[in-house]
mmCIF file of C-alpha atoms in Angstrom:
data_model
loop_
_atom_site.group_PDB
_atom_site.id
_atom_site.type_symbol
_atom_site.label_atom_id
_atom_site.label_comp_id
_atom_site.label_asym_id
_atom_site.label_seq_id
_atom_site.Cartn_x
_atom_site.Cartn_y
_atom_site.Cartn_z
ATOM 1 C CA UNK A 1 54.386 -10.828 -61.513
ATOM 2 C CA UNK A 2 52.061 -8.774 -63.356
ATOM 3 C CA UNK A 3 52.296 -5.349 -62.086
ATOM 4 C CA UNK A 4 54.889 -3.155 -59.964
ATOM 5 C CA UNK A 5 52.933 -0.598 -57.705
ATOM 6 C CA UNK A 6 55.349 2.635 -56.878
ATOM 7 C CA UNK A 7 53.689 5.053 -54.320
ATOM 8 C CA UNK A 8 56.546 7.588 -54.134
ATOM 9 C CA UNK A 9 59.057 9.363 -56.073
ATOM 10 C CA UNK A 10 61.907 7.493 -53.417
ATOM 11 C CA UNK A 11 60.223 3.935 -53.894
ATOM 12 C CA UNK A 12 60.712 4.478 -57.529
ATOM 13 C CA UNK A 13 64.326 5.660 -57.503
ATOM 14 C CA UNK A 14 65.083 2.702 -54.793
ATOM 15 C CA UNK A 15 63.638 0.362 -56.868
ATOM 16 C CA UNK A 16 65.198 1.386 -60.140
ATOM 17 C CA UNK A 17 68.403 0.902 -58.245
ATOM 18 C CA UNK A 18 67.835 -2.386 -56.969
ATOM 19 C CA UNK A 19 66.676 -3.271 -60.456
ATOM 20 C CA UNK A 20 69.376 -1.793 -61.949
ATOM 21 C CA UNK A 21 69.834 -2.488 -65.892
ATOM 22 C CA UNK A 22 67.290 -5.137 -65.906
ATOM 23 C CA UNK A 23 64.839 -2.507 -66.422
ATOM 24 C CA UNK A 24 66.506 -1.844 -69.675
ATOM 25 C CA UNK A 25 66.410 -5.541 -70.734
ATOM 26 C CA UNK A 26 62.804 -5.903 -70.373
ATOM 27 C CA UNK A 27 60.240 -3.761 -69.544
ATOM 28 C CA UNK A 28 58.695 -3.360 -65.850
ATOM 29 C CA UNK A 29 54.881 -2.325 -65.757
ATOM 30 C CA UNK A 30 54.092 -0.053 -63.007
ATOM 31 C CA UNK A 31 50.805 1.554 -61.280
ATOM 32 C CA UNK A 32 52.373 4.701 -60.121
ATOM 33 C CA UNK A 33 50.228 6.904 -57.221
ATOM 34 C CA UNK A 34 50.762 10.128 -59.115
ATOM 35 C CA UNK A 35 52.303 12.690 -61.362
ATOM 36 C CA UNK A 36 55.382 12.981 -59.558
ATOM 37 C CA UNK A 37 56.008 9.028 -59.107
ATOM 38 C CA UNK A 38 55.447 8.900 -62.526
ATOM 39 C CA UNK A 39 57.484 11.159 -63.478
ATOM 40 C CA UNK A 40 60.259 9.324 -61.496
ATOM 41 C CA UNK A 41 59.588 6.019 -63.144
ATOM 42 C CA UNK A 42 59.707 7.295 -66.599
ATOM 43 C CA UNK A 43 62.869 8.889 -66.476
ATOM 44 C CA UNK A 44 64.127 5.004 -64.908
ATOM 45 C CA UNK A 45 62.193 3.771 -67.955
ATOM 46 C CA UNK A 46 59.580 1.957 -66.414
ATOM 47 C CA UNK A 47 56.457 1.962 -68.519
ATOM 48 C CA UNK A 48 54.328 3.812 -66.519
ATOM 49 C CA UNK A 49 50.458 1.722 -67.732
ATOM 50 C CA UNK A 50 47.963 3.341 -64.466
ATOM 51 C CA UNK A 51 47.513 6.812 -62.554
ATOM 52 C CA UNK A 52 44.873 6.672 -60.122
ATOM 53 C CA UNK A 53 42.333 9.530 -60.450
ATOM 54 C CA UNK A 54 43.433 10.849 -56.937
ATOM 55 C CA UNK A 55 47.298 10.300 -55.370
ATOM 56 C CA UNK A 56 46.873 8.048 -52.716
ATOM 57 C CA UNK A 57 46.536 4.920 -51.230
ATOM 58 C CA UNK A 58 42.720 4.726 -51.209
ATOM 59 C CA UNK A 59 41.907 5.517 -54.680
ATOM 60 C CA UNK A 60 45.557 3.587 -55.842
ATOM 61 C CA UNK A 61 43.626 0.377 -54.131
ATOM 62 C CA UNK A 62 39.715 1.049 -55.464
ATOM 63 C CA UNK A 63 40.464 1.915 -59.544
ATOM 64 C CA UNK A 64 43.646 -0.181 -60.435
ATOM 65 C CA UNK A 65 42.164 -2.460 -63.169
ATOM 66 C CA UNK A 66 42.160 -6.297 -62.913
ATOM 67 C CA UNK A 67 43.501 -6.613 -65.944
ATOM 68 C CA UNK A 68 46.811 -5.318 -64.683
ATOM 69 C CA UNK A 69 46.959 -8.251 -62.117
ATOM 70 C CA UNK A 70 46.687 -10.199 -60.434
ATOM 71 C CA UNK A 71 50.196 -10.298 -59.091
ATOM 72 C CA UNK A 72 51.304 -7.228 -57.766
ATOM 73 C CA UNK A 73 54.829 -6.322 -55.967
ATOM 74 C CA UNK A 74 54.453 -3.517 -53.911
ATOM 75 C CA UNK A 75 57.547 -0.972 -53.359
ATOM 76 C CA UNK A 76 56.623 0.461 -50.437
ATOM 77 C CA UNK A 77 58.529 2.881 -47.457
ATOM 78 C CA UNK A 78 58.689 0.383 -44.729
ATOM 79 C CA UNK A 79 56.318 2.548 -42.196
ATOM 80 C CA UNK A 80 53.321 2.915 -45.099
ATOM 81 C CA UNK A 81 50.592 2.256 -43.536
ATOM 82 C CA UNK A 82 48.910 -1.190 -45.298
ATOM 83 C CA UNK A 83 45.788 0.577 -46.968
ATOM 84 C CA UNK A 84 47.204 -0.276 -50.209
ATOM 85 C CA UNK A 85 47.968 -3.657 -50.112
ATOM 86 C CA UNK A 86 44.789 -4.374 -47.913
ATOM 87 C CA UNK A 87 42.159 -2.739 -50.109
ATOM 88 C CA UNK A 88 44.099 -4.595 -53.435
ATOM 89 C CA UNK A 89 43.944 -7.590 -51.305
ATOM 90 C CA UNK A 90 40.010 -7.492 -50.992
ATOM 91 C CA UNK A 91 39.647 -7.121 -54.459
ATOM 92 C CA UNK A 92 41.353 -10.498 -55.009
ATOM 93 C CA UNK A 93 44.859 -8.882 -56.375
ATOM 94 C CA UNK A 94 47.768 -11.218 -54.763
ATOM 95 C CA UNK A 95 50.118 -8.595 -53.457
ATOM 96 C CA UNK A 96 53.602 -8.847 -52.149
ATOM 97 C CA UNK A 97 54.715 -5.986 -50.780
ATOM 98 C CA UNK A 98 58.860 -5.113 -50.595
ATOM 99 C CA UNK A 99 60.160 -2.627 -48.445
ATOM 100 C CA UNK A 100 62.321 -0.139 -50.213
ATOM 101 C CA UNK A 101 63.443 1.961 -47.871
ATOM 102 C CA UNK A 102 62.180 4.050 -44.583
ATOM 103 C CA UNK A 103 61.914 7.577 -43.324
ATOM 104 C CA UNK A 104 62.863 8.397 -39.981
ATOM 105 C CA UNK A 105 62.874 11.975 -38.077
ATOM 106 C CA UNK A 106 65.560 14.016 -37.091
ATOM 107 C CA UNK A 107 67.091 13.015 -33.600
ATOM 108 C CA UNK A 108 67.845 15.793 -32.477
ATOM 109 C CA UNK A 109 67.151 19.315 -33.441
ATOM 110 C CA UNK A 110 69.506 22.119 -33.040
ATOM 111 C CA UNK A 111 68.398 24.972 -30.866
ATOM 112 C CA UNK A 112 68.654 27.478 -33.747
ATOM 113 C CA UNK A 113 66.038 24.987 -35.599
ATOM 114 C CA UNK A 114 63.789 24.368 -32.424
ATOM 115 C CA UNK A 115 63.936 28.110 -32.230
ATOM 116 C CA UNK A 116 62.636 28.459 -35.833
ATOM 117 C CA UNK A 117 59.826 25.610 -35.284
ATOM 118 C CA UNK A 118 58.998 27.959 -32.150
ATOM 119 C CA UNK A 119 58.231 31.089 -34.119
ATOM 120 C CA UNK A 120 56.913 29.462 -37.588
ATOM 121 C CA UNK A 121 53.645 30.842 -38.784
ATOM 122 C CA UNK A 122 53.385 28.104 -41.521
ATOM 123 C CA UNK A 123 54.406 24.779 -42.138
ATOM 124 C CA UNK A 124 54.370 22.542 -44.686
ATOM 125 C CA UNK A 125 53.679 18.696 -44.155
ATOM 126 C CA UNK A 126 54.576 16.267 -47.212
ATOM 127 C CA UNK A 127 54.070 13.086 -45.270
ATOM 128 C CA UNK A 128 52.422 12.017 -42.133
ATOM 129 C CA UNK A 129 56.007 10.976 -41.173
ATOM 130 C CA UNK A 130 56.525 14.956 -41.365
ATOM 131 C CA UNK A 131 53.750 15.856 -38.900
ATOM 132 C CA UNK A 132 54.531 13.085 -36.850
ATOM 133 C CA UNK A 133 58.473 14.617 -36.907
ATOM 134 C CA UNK A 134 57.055 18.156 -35.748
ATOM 135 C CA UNK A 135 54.977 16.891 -33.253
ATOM 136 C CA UNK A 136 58.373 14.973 -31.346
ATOM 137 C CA UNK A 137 60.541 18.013 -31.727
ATOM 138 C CA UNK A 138 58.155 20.668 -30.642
ATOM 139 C CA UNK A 139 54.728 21.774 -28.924
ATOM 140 C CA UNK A 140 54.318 25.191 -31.004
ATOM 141 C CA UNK A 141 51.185 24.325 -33.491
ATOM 142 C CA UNK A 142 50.870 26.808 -36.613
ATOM 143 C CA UNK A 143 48.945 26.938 -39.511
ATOM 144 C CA UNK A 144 49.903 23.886 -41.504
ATOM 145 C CA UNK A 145 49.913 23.541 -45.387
ATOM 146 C CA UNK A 146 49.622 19.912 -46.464
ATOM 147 C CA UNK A 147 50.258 17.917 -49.818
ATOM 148 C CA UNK A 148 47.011 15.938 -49.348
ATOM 149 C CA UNK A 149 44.228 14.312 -47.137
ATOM 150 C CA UNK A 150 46.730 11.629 -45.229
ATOM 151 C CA UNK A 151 49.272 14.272 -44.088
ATOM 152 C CA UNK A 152 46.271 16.807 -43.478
ATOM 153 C CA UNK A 153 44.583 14.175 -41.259
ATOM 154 C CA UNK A 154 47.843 13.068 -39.615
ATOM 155 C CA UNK A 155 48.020 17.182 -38.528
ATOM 156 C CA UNK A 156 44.388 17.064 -36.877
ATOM 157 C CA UNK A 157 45.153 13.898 -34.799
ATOM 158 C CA UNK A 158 48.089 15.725 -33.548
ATOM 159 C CA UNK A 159 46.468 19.018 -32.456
ATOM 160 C CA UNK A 160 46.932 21.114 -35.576
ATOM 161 C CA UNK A 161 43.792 23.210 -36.234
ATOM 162 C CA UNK A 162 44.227 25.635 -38.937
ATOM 163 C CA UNK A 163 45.147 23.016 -41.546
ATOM 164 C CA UNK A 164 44.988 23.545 -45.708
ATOM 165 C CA UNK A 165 45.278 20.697 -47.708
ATOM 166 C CA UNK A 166 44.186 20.432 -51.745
ATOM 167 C CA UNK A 167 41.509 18.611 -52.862
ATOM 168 C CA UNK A 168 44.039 16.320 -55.233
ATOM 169 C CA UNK A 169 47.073 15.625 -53.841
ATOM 170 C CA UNK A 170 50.135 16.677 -55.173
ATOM 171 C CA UNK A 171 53.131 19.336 -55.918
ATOM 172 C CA UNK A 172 50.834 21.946 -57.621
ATOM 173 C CA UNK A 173 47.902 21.729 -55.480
ATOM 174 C CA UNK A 174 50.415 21.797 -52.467
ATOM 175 C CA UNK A 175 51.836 24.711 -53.773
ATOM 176 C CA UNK A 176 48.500 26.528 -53.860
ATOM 177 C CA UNK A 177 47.033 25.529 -50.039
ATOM 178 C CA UNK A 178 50.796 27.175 -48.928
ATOM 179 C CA UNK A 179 49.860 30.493 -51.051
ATOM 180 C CA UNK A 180 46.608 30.886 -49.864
ATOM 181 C CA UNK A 181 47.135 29.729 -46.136
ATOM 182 C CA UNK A 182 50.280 32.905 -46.566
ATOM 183 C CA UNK A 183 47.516 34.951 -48.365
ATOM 184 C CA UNK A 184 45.257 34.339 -44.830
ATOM 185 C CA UNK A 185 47.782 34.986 -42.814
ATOM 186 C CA UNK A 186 48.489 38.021 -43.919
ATOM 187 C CA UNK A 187 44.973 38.964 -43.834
ATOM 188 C CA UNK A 188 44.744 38.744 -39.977
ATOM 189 C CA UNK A 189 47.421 40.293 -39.299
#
């Protein structure tokens, strides 16, 4: 094992449990997807040795250099999608990937929340398990603010069509699609 591969602030603190003070005894490489995993993984004291250019799967799977391989274990939600194992997988990286945990929706909404989804002029998406949440609970389809390109295109396949979504994924550029999707908003009305 060459290389840990953390796509999510929750894979890394699920996986600095399970390794518990091992990581202090030696320490773990990782490929992290982005700022905030990274962040995550430092503070767990992982030594944090790739950032893809872009936080996701896609880019994760094109630019992580052979030389950090070629065993990989993969720390993954249990309903990711396999983009990142299967693109690492055709550039000859041996990958095995570990479910760390899963994301489920809400069962049942109360009716002061359903009435809230009802009425919402915004949301915010930070998965495509999000989206994919909404979409169960309720009908109503606002303008949608997304943390990047997966959760943005999860939104369109599910009817959304006023969707914002930054160009890099992330907290900050999140931050700004929700501002300036308020900022249009306002502007119509």
């Amino acid at each position: 094992l060459e290389m840990i591969l953390l796509t999510s602030p929750e894979a890394a603190r699920v996986f600095g449990d399970a390794a518990g003070s091992r990581r202090n005894k030696m320490p773990l490489r990782v490929a992290s997807v982005g700022k905030g995993t990274s962040v995550v993984a430092r503070s767990l004291n992982f030594d944090v040795v790739f950032e893809p250019s872009k936080a996701n799967a896609e880019t994760m799977a094109s630019e992580l250099p052979e030389a950090l391989g070629p065993k990989l274990l993969y720390a993954a939600s249990s309903i990711a999608p396999g983009t990142l194992q299967e693109g690492l997988e055709k550039r000859g990286f041996q990958v095995t990937r570990y479910n760390t945990y899963t994301t489920r929706p809400v069962e049942k909404q109360s009716p002061d929340a359903l009435a809230l989804m009802e009425t919402a002029q915004i949301v915010t998406f930070g998965s495509p398990s999000a989206v994919k949440a909404w979409n169960q609970a309720t009908k109503h389809r606002p303008v949608a603010a997304c943390i990047g390109r997966t959760s943005h295109d999860a939104a369109k396949a599910l009817g959304f069509e006023r969707i914002y979504s930054p160009e890099k994924p992330g907290i900050p550029g999140w931050a700004q699609v929700t501002v300036e999707a308020l900022q249009d908003l306002r502007q119509m009305a």
